[in-house]
Coordinates of C-alpha atoms (C1' of nucleotides) in Angstrom, one line a residue:
Chain C
M1 CA 149.4 31.2 -126.1
N2 CA 150.4 29.4 -122.8
T3 CA 148.9 26.2 -121.6
P4 CA 145.7 26.3 -123.5
T5 CA 145.0 22.8 -122.0
I6 CA 141.5 23.1 -120.1
S7 CA 142.0 20.2 -117.6
S8 CA 138.8 20.5 -116.0
S9 CA 135.7 20.9 -118.2
N10 CA 134.1 19.7 -115.2
C11 CA 132.2 22.2 -113.1
D12 CA 132.6 20.2 -109.8
N13 CA 136.4 21.1 -109.7
C14 CA 136.0 24.5 -110.9
P15 CA 137.6 27.1 -108.6
I16 CA 134.8 29.6 -108.7
R17 CA 132.0 27.3 -108.8
H18 CA 130.0 28.7 -105.7
R19 CA 131.1 32.5 -106.2
A20 CA 130.3 32.9 -110.0
V21 CA 127.2 33.6 -111.9
C22 CA 126.7 30.0 -111.9
A23 CA 126.7 29.8 -108.1
R24 CA 123.2 29.0 -107.5
C25 CA 122.8 26.7 -110.3
N26 CA 121.9 22.8 -109.7
A27 CA 123.1 20.0 -111.7
D28 CA 120.5 20.3 -114.3
E29 CA 121.3 23.9 -115.1
L30 CA 125.1 23.3 -115.2
V31 CA 124.3 20.8 -117.8
E32 CA 122.8 23.7 -119.9
L33 CA 125.7 25.7 -119.2
D34 CA 128.1 23.2 -120.0
A35 CA 126.8 23.0 -123.4
I36 CA 127.4 26.5 -124.2
K37 CA 130.6 26.9 -122.7
Y38 CA 134.3 27.2 -123.5
Y39 CA 137.4 28.1 -122.2
R40 CA 139.9 30.8 -123.3
T41 CA 143.3 31.8 -122.0
Y42 CA 145.3 35.0 -122.2
E43 CA 148.8 35.8 -121.8
A44 CA 149.6 38.8 -119.4
G45 CA 149.6 42.1 -121.2
Q46 CA 147.3 40.8 -124.0
T47 CA 144.0 42.6 -124.5
V48 CA 140.8 40.5 -124.3
I49 CA 138.3 42.7 -125.4
W50 CA 138.7 46.1 -127.4
S51 CA 136.0 48.8 -126.5
G52 CA 133.5 48.8 -129.5
D53 CA 133.9 45.2 -130.4
I54 CA 131.1 43.0 -131.1
M55 CA 131.0 40.7 -128.5
S56 CA 129.9 36.9 -129.0
F57 CA 130.3 35.8 -125.6
V58 CA 129.9 36.6 -121.9
S59 CA 132.3 35.1 -119.4
S60 CA 133.7 34.5 -115.9
V61 CA 137.2 35.1 -114.7
V62 CA 138.4 31.8 -113.6
S63 CA 142.0 32.7 -112.6
G64 CA 144.1 35.5 -113.0
V65 CA 143.7 39.3 -112.6
A66 CA 142.4 41.8 -115.6
T67 CA 141.7 45.2 -115.8
L68 CA 138.5 47.0 -117.1
T69 CA 139.6 50.6 -118.6
Q70 CA 138.3 53.5 -120.2
T71 CA 140.3 56.0 -122.7
M72 CA 139.7 59.3 -123.6
E73 CA 140.7 60.4 -127.1
D74 CA 143.9 62.1 -126.0
G75 CA 145.1 58.8 -124.2
R76 CA 144.1 59.5 -120.5
T77 CA 143.1 56.2 -119.2
Q78 CA 140.8 55.2 -115.9
M79 CA 140.3 51.8 -114.7
V80 CA 136.6 51.3 -113.9
G81 CA 136.9 47.6 -112.9
L82 CA 139.3 45.2 -111.6
L83 CA 138.4 41.6 -112.5
L84 CA 139.3 38.8 -110.1
P85 CA 138.5 35.1 -110.1
S86 CA 134.6 34.9 -110.3
D87 CA 134.0 38.3 -111.7
F88 CA 131.5 38.6 -114.8
V89 CA 132.4 40.1 -118.0
G90 CA 130.1 41.4 -120.7
R91 CA 126.5 42.6 -120.6
P92 CA 123.6 40.5 -121.6
G93 CA 121.4 42.5 -124.0
R94 CA 124.2 44.6 -125.2
D95 CA 126.2 43.7 -128.4
G96 CA 129.2 46.2 -128.2
A97 CA 131.6 46.2 -125.5
A98 CA 131.8 49.3 -123.7
Y99 CA 135.1 48.8 -122.2
N100 CA 138.6 47.8 -122.7
V101 CA 139.7 44.4 -121.0
V102 CA 143.2 43.5 -120.5
A103 CA 145.0 40.7 -118.7
T104 CA 147.5 41.9 -116.5
T105 CA 148.4 38.1 -115.4
D106 CA 148.0 35.0 -117.2
V107 CA 144.0 34.5 -117.2
V108 CA 141.6 32.0 -118.0
M109 CA 138.2 32.9 -118.7
C110 CA 135.1 30.5 -118.6
C111 CA 132.9 31.8 -121.6
F112 CA 129.4 31.4 -122.8
R113 CA 127.9 31.8 -126.2
K114 CA 126.1 35.1 -125.7
K115 CA 122.7 34.5 -127.6
P116 CA 122.2 31.0 -126.1
F117 CA 123.3 32.5 -122.6
E118 CA 120.4 35.2 -122.9
E119 CA 118.1 32.6 -123.6
L120 CA 119.1 30.6 -120.9
M121 CA 118.7 33.2 -118.5
E122 CA 115.3 33.9 -119.7
R123 CA 114.0 30.5 -118.3
T124 CA 116.6 30.1 -115.6
P125 CA 116.0 32.4 -112.8
H126 CA 119.0 31.1 -110.7
I127 CA 121.3 32.8 -113.1
A128 CA 119.4 36.1 -113.3
Q129 CA 119.3 36.2 -109.7
R130 CA 123.1 35.8 -109.2
L131 CA 124.1 38.2 -111.8
L132 CA 121.6 40.7 -110.2
E133 CA 123.2 40.3 -106.8
M134 CA 126.9 40.1 -108.4
T135 CA 125.8 43.7 -110.3
L136 CA 124.4 45.3 -107.2
D137 CA 127.9 44.3 -105.5
E138 CA 129.8 46.0 -108.2
L139 CA 127.8 49.0 -108.2
D140 CA 128.4 49.1 -104.4
A141 CA 132.2 48.9 -105.2
A142 CA 132.0 51.5 -107.8
R143 CA 130.6 53.9 -105.5
E144 CA 133.1 53.5 -102.9
W145 CA 135.6 53.9 -105.6
M146 CA 134.0 57.1 -106.6
L147 CA 134.5 58.3 -103.1
V148 CA 138.3 57.6 -103.1
L149 CA 138.7 59.1 -106.8
G150 CA 136.8 62.4 -105.9
R151 CA 137.8 62.9 -102.3
K152 CA 140.9 61.2 -101.2
T153 CA 144.4 62.4 -101.1
A154 CA 147.1 60.5 -103.1
R155 CA 148.5 58.6 -99.8
E156 CA 144.9 57.9 -99.0
K157 CA 144.2 56.4 -102.6
I158 CA 147.2 54.1 -102.3
A159 CA 146.3 53.0 -98.8
S160 CA 142.6 52.4 -100.1
L161 CA 143.7 50.4 -103.0
L162 CA 145.9 48.3 -100.9
S163 CA 143.3 47.7 -98.2
I164 CA 140.7 46.7 -101.4
I165 CA 143.2 44.2 -102.8
V166 CA 143.8 42.8 -99.2
R167 CA 140.1 42.5 -98.7
R168 CA 139.3 40.8 -102.1
G169 CA 142.2 38.6 -101.9
A170 CA 141.3 37.6 -98.4
S171 CA 139.1 34.6 -100.0
L172 CA 142.0 33.5 -102.0
T173 CA 145.1 33.9 -99.9
P174 CA 143.6 32.8 -96.7
N175 CA 146.4 34.3 -94.2
S176 CA 144.4 37.2 -93.0
I177 CA 143.9 36.2 -89.5
G178 CA 147.1 37.5 -87.9
E179 CA 148.9 41.0 -87.6
N180 CA 150.9 40.2 -90.6
V181 CA 148.9 40.5 -93.9
V182 CA 151.2 39.4 -97.0
F183 CA 150.5 39.7 -100.7
D184 CA 151.7 40.3 -104.1
L185 CA 150.6 43.4 -106.1
P186 CA 148.7 42.2 -109.2
L187 CA 149.6 45.5 -110.7
T188 CA 152.0 47.6 -112.3
R189 CA 152.6 51.1 -110.9
E190 CA 151.2 52.5 -114.1
A191 CA 148.2 50.1 -113.5
M192 CA 147.6 51.8 -109.7
A193 CA 147.9 55.0 -111.3
D194 CA 145.2 54.1 -113.8
Y195 CA 142.9 52.6 -110.8
L196 CA 143.2 55.8 -108.6
G197 CA 143.3 58.6 -111.3
L198 CA 147.0 59.8 -110.5
T199 CA 150.3 59.5 -112.4
L200 CA 152.7 56.7 -112.2
E201 CA 155.2 59.1 -110.4
T202 CA 152.7 60.1 -107.8
V203 CA 152.1 56.3 -107.1
S204 CA 155.6 55.6 -107.0
R205 CA 156.3 58.3 -104.4
Q206 CA 153.4 57.6 -102.1
M207 CA 154.3 53.9 -102.1
S208 CA 158.1 55.0 -101.0
A209 CA 156.4 57.4 -98.5
L210 CA 154.1 54.4 -97.2
K211 CA 157.2 52.2 -96.8
R212 CA 159.5 54.9 -95.2
D213 CA 156.7 55.5 -92.5
G214 CA 156.5 51.8 -91.9
V215 CA 152.8 51.4 -93.0
I216 CA 154.0 48.8 -95.5
V217 CA 157.1 46.8 -96.2
L218 CA 158.1 46.3 -99.8
T219 CA 160.3 43.4 -101.0
G220 CA 161.2 43.7 -104.2
K221 CA 158.5 46.1 -106.3
R222 CA 155.3 43.9 -105.9
H223 CA 155.7 41.6 -102.5
I224 CA 154.0 43.8 -99.7
T225 CA 153.7 42.9 -96.1
V226 CA 151.5 45.0 -93.9
P227 CA 152.5 44.8 -90.4
N228 CA 149.4 46.4 -89.0
M229 CA 146.4 46.0 -90.9
G230 CA 144.4 48.7 -88.7
R231 CA 147.2 51.2 -89.5
L232 CA 146.7 51.0 -93.1
L233 CA 143.0 51.2 -92.9
E234 CA 143.6 54.5 -90.7
E235 CA 145.7 55.7 -93.6
A236 CA 142.9 54.9 -96.3
G237 CA 140.9 57.3 -94.1
D238 CA 138.2 54.5 -93.6
D239 CA 136.6 53.9 -90.6
S240 CA 139.0 51.8 -88.5
D241 CA 136.8 48.7 -88.3
G242 CA 137.1 48.5 -91.9
G243 CA 133.0 48.9 -92.3
Y244 CA 132.5 45.3 -91.6
L245 CA 132.1 43.3 -88.4
V246 CA 135.5 43.2 -86.6
Chain L
M1 CA 105.2 71.3 -99.8
N2 CA 103.7 71.6 -103.0
T3 CA 100.7 69.6 -103.6
P4 CA 101.5 66.6 -101.3
T5 CA 98.2 65.2 -102.5
I6 CA 98.6 61.9 -104.2
S7 CA 96.0 62.0 -107.1
S8 CA 96.9 58.9 -108.7
S9 CA 97.1 55.8 -106.5
N10 CA 96.5 54.4 -110.0
C11 CA 99.6 53.1 -112.0
D12 CA 97.9 53.9 -115.3
N13 CA 98.6 57.7 -114.7
C14 CA 102.0 57.5 -113.2
P15 CA 104.4 59.3 -115.0
I16 CA 107.2 56.7 -114.4
R17 CA 104.9 53.9 -115.3
H18 CA 107.1 52.7 -118.1
R19 CA 110.6 53.5 -116.9
A20 CA 110.7 52.3 -113.3
V21 CA 111.2 49.0 -111.7
C22 CA 107.4 48.2 -112.5
A23 CA 108.0 49.2 -116.3
R24 CA 107.7 45.3 -117.6
C25 CA 105.0 44.4 -115.2
N26 CA 101.4 43.4 -116.3
A27 CA 98.1 44.2 -115.1
D28 CA 98.1 41.4 -112.7
E29 CA 101.5 42.0 -111.2
L30 CA 100.7 45.9 -110.9
V31 CA 97.7 44.7 -108.7
E32 CA 100.3 42.8 -106.5
L33 CA 102.6 45.8 -106.1
D34 CA 99.8 48.2 -105.7
A35 CA 99.0 46.1 -102.4
I36 CA 102.3 46.8 -101.2
K37 CA 102.7 50.5 -102.3
Y38 CA 102.4 53.7 -100.6
Y39 CA 103.3 57.2 -101.5
R40 CA 105.8 59.5 -99.5
T41 CA 106.7 63.3 -100.0
Y42 CA 109.7 64.9 -99.0
E43 CA 110.6 68.7 -98.9
A44 CA 113.6 70.4 -100.6
G45 CA 116.7 69.9 -98.3
Q46 CA 115.2 67.0 -96.2
T47 CA 117.1 63.7 -95.7
V48 CA 115.2 60.9 -96.8
I49 CA 117.4 58.1 -95.5
W50 CA 120.5 58.3 -93.4
S51 CA 123.4 55.6 -93.9
G52 CA 123.1 53.0 -91.8
D53 CA 119.5 53.2 -90.9
I54 CA 117.3 50.1 -91.3
M55 CA 115.4 50.0 -94.2
S56 CA 111.7 48.9 -94.1
F57 CA 110.9 49.8 -97.7
V58 CA 112.5 50.2 -101.1
S59 CA 111.4 52.8 -103.6
S60 CA 110.9 54.9 -106.9
V61 CA 111.3 58.2 -107.4
V62 CA 108.2 59.5 -108.9
S63 CA 109.3 63.4 -109.0
G64 CA 111.7 65.5 -108.1
V65 CA 115.6 65.1 -107.6
A66 CA 117.5 63.6 -104.9
T67 CA 121.2 62.8 -104.0
L68 CA 123.0 59.6 -103.1
T69 CA 126.3 60.5 -101.0
Q70 CA 128.8 59.1 -99.0
T71 CA 130.8 60.8 -96.5
M72 CA 134.1 60.4 -94.4
E73 CA 134.5 60.9 -90.8
D74 CA 136.1 64.3 -91.4
G75 CA 133.2 65.7 -93.3
R76 CA 134.5 65.3 -96.9
T77 CA 131.6 64.2 -99.1
Q78 CA 131.1 62.5 -102.6
M79 CA 128.2 62.1 -104.2
V80 CA 127.6 58.8 -105.7
G81 CA 124.2 59.1 -107.5
L82 CA 121.8 61.5 -108.8
L83 CA 118.2 60.2 -108.4
L84 CA 115.9 61.5 -111.1
P85 CA 112.4 60.2 -111.9
S86 CA 112.1 56.4 -112.2
D87 CA 115.1 55.7 -110.4
F88 CA 115.3 53.0 -107.6
V89 CA 116.3 53.4 -104.1
G90 CA 117.3 50.7 -101.7
R91 CA 118.7 47.1 -102.2
P92 CA 116.5 44.1 -101.9
G93 CA 118.4 41.6 -99.8
R94 CA 120.2 44.3 -97.4
D95 CA 118.7 45.6 -94.5
G96 CA 121.0 48.8 -93.6
A97 CA 121.2 51.8 -95.7
A98 CA 124.8 52.5 -97.6
Y99 CA 124.2 56.0 -98.4
N100 CA 122.7 59.0 -97.4
V101 CA 119.7 60.2 -99.5
V102 CA 118.9 63.7 -99.7
A103 CA 115.9 65.4 -101.4
T104 CA 117.1 68.5 -103.4
T105 CA 113.8 69.6 -104.7
D106 CA 110.7 68.5 -103.1
V107 CA 110.1 64.7 -104.0
V108 CA 107.5 62.2 -104.4
M109 CA 108.5 58.6 -103.7
C110 CA 106.7 55.5 -104.6
C111 CA 107.5 53.1 -101.7
F112 CA 107.2 49.3 -101.3
R113 CA 107.2 47.5 -98.3
K114 CA 110.8 45.8 -98.4
K115 CA 109.7 42.3 -97.2
P116 CA 107.0 41.8 -99.4
F117 CA 108.5 43.3 -102.3
E118 CA 111.5 40.8 -102.0
E119 CA 108.9 38.0 -101.8
L120 CA 107.1 39.3 -105.0
M121 CA 110.6 39.6 -106.8
E122 CA 111.3 36.0 -106.0
R123 CA 108.2 34.8 -108.1
T124 CA 107.9 37.8 -110.8
P125 CA 110.8 37.5 -113.2
H126 CA 109.5 40.8 -114.8
I127 CA 110.6 42.8 -111.9
A128 CA 113.9 41.2 -111.2
Q129 CA 114.6 41.5 -115.0
R130 CA 113.8 45.2 -114.9
L131 CA 115.7 45.6 -111.9
L132 CA 118.8 44.1 -113.4
E133 CA 118.8 46.1 -116.3
M134 CA 118.4 49.1 -114.4
T135 CA 121.3 48.2 -112.2
L136 CA 123.6 47.5 -115.3
D137 CA 122.6 51.0 -116.4
E138 CA 123.6 52.5 -113.4
L139 CA 126.9 50.6 -113.1
D140 CA 127.9 52.2 -116.5
A141 CA 126.7 55.5 -115.2
A142 CA 129.2 55.0 -112.3
R143 CA 131.8 54.0 -114.6
E144 CA 131.5 56.7 -117.1
W145 CA 131.4 59.0 -113.8
M146 CA 134.9 57.5 -112.6
L147 CA 136.6 58.6 -115.7
V148 CA 135.0 62.1 -114.9
L149 CA 136.3 62.1 -111.3
G150 CA 139.7 60.4 -112.0
R151 CA 140.7 62.1 -115.4
K152 CA 139.1 65.4 -116.2
T153 CA 139.9 68.7 -115.5
A154 CA 137.8 70.9 -113.5
R155 CA 136.4 72.5 -116.6
E156 CA 135.9 69.3 -118.2
K157 CA 134.0 68.2 -115.0
I158 CA 131.6 70.9 -115.2
A159 CA 131.1 70.6 -118.9
S160 CA 130.4 66.9 -118.4
L161 CA 127.7 67.4 -115.5
L162 CA 125.9 69.8 -117.5
S163 CA 126.0 67.4 -120.3
I164 CA 124.9 64.5 -118.4
I165 CA 122.0 66.7 -116.9
V166 CA 120.8 67.5 -120.4
R167 CA 121.1 64.0 -121.6
R168 CA 119.4 62.6 -118.7
G169 CA 116.8 65.6 -118.9
A170 CA 116.0 65.0 -122.3
S171 CA 113.1 62.8 -121.8
L172 CA 111.8 65.0 -119.1
T173 CA 111.9 68.6 -120.9
P174 CA 111.5 67.4 -124.7
N175 CA 113.0 70.6 -126.1
S176 CA 116.2 69.3 -127.0
I177 CA 116.0 69.0 -130.5
G178 CA 117.0 72.6 -131.8
E179 CA 120.3 74.1 -131.3
N180 CA 119.6 75.9 -128.0
V181 CA 119.0 73.5 -125.1
V182 CA 117.7 75.1 -122.0
F183 CA 117.4 73.7 -118.8
D184 CA 117.3 74.5 -115.0
L185 CA 120.1 73.2 -112.8
P186 CA 118.6 71.1 -110.0
L187 CA 121.8 71.4 -108.1
T188 CA 123.4 74.3 -105.8
R189 CA 127.0 74.6 -106.3
E190 CA 127.9 72.8 -103.4
A191 CA 126.2 69.7 -104.5
M192 CA 127.8 70.1 -107.9
A193 CA 131.0 70.0 -106.1
D194 CA 130.1 67.0 -104.2
Y195 CA 129.2 65.2 -107.6
L196 CA 132.4 66.2 -109.2
G197 CA 135.0 66.1 -106.3
L198 CA 135.7 69.9 -106.3
T199 CA 135.1 72.6 -103.9
L200 CA 132.1 74.8 -104.7
E201 CA 134.7 77.8 -104.9
T202 CA 136.2 75.9 -108.1
V203 CA 133.0 75.0 -109.4
S204 CA 131.8 78.6 -109.3
R205 CA 135.1 79.7 -111.1
Q206 CA 134.5 77.1 -113.7
M207 CA 130.9 78.1 -114.4
S208 CA 132.0 81.7 -114.7
A209 CA 134.7 80.9 -116.8
L210 CA 132.2 78.8 -119.2
K211 CA 129.9 81.8 -119.0
R212 CA 132.9 84.1 -120.1
D213 CA 133.8 82.2 -122.9
G214 CA 130.1 81.6 -124.1
V215 CA 129.8 77.9 -123.8
I216 CA 126.7 78.7 -121.6
V217 CA 124.7 81.4 -120.9
L218 CA 123.5 82.0 -117.3
T219 CA 120.3 83.5 -116.3
G220 CA 120.5 84.0 -112.6
K221 CA 122.2 81.3 -110.6
R222 CA 120.5 78.2 -112.0
H223 CA 118.7 78.8 -115.3
I224 CA 121.3 77.6 -118.2
T225 CA 121.1 77.9 -122.0
V226 CA 123.5 76.0 -124.3
P227 CA 123.7 77.6 -127.5
N228 CA 125.7 74.9 -129.2
M229 CA 125.5 71.7 -127.7
G230 CA 128.5 70.3 -129.9
R231 CA 130.7 72.7 -128.2
L232 CA 129.7 71.7 -124.6
L233 CA 130.4 68.1 -125.5
E234 CA 134.0 69.3 -126.9
E235 CA 134.6 71.1 -123.7
A236 CA 133.5 67.9 -121.6
G237 CA 136.2 65.9 -123.5
D238 CA 133.8 63.4 -125.0
D239 CA 133.5 62.3 -128.5
S240 CA 131.8 64.8 -130.1
D241 CA 128.7 62.9 -131.3
G242 CA 128.0 62.4 -127.4
G243 CA 128.0 58.6 -127.9
Y244 CA 124.5 58.4 -129.2
L245 CA 122.7 58.7 -132.3
V246 CA 123.2 62.5 -133.3
Chain X
dC1 C1' 177.0 44.2 -123.1
dG2 C1' 172.9 46.5 -124.8
dA3 C1' 168.0 46.8 -125.3
dG4 C1' 163.7 47.3 -123.2
dC5 C1' 160.8 47.3 -119.3
dC6 C1' 159.6 48.6 -114.7
dA7 C1' 160.2 51.8 -110.9
dT8 C1' 162.2 55.7 -108.4
dT9 C1' 163.6 60.3 -107.5
dG10 C1' 164.4 65.4 -108.6
dA11 C1' 163.1 70.1 -110.2
dC12 C1' 159.7 72.9 -111.4
dA13 C1' 154.8 74.5 -113.0
dG14 C1' 150.5 74.6 -112.5
dG15 C1' 145.9 73.5 -111.3
dT16 C1' 142.9 73.2 -107.3
dC17 C1' 142.3 73.9 -102.5
dT18 C1' 142.2 77.0 -98.4
dC19 C1' 141.0 80.9 -96.2
dA20 C1' 138.7 85.2 -96.5
dA21 C1' 136.0 89.1 -98.2
dC22 C1' 132.1 90.5 -100.4
dC23 C1' 127.4 90.5 -103.0
dG24 C1' 122.4 89.9 -103.6
dT25 C1' 118.1 88.2 -102.2
dG26 C1' 114.7 86.8 -99.1
dG27 C1' 112.7 86.0 -94.6
dT28 C1' 112.0 87.8 -89.8
dG29 C1' 111.5 90.5 -85.7
dG30 C1' 112.3 94.9 -83.2
Chain M
dC1 C1' 109.6 100.0 -91.9
dC2 C1' 114.0 98.7 -91.8
dA3 C1' 117.8 96.8 -89.9
dC4 C1' 119.7 92.3 -89.4
dC5 C1' 120.4 87.9 -90.5
dA6 C1' 121.0 83.6 -93.1
dC7 C1' 122.1 81.5 -97.5
dG8 C1' 123.7 80.6 -102.0
dG9 C1' 127.0 82.5 -104.8
dT10 C1' 131.2 85.2 -106.6
dT11 C1' 135.5 86.6 -106.4
dG12 C1' 140.9 87.3 -105.0
dA13 C1' 145.4 86.2 -102.9
dG14 C1' 148.5 82.7 -101.6
dA15 C1' 149.7 77.7 -100.4
dC16 C1' 150.2 73.4 -101.3
dC17 C1' 149.6 69.0 -103.7
dT18 C1' 150.0 66.7 -107.8
dG19 C1' 151.2 66.6 -112.8
dT20 C1' 155.3 67.3 -116.1
dC21 C1' 159.6 66.8 -117.7
dA22 C1' 163.6 64.5 -117.5
dA23 C1' 167.4 61.6 -115.6
dT24 C1' 169.1 57.4 -113.4
dG25 C1' 168.9 52.5 -111.5
dG26 C1' 167.6 47.7 -111.4
dC27 C1' 166.2 43.7 -113.7
dT28 C1' 165.6 40.1 -117.4
dC29 C1' 166.4 38.7 -122.0
dG30 C1' 168.4 38.0 -126.0

DNA sequence: CGAGCCATTGACAGGTCTCAACCGTGGTGG
DNA sequence: CCACCACGGTTGAGACCTGTCAATGGCTCG
């Protein structure tokens, strides 16, 4: 395992301090959380959690990208969550994991022992409030995703995924002001296919098509430049304003 | 409209008393909820909420069935939620509605004025706790649905939808013990298509196919008998035990 | 240099959509 | 009273998009 060293057990320097499940906690509450927390690291490709596992912890993604997937008996796989820094993993009150969690890049997790975390939640409204807020956001994201899966064409699906990654990464890579948006795909073609309910061949073909049509510029396989974000949003079939204030 | 009379302003007789957002509330908390609540009824086909509307209330479905849908500019529509009795509508902390809500049967809603409800939530952990629990359940349902939308065939999608309706209706129509499961579809073919990301023609064809193959028996358009529930679950591509205790 | 992985591209098959005709029921108005 | 329409549903024929199977290319690493 790479660099298991945890430089900051200190929440003050934590990159997700004000966005994760602990966002609303005050100093006293952080002390309580600190007592039940530990860090774990995972290498790219490693499975963090197997569906059905008994979970002894819940956790927050500190850095890196992981996926939440569901698999049918015959192997068909659907991604049901894309876990970026600050996202929460696990369900308080449930023992078994419902999904597979796989690290797609090297990942650092901030884990809380489950039992004490649940007890802490009982008497710390700040945690439960934040978790409710985050869960409602995830539910909205899942519903937007359902529209993508159910009603969009392959080309629109790809454009939607790229838009979502840009939107979610905006806070991480603060260069989304000008026209040119640049980012690295944290997913393989296969993972993109699992996200979008497509085959990896169709993903590849549509990526090539968007490239050919000048919607995106591909440098290597993963480095992407979007010359015109409005155009990408059009291709995604979304309202051209992106749904948020312009 | 059938029986718009609200016989019970009294929570004790409420059919969703122990399943809705108020499930954990004690007598004192119910009194507070009672002060900010009112009932509304909607006829089948009526739109309850338009996406983008300013919401002055949140609510629980008391009886009937409603749908939560999202629509693209060109009219493509995806259902993102199926609202059955006890389900919660609205998002505390957000002013605008994100989805359309349409009554598919006559519906009774128990509405709470939004501002006071939010204030009550702040000081009543029982409500926030229950809402978190319900939201996590909805998120799980949305993720199961994503697998259906992204990876299942039309035939599997239909079988999955019927299974879900049976499972959710089990508590409502307590006849799911024996082999024969009987129920009425609360959805038109078009609504089923919007649920599953299909066209209504494909839904109709697959319903006919399942009927022809003896998986279901159709009486009229909406009345369904499932002679062998295990068979239906197989057709849905799910684990044969249905995920729950047999 | 070969192995393994990720990705691209082609040819073809097949599942679902599109367009269209038709059926049965219930309500309505001449 | 009955023609007529609206509505939900079924079925057919053909087109098209995406999946399947297969071959190939580029890259990294041992």
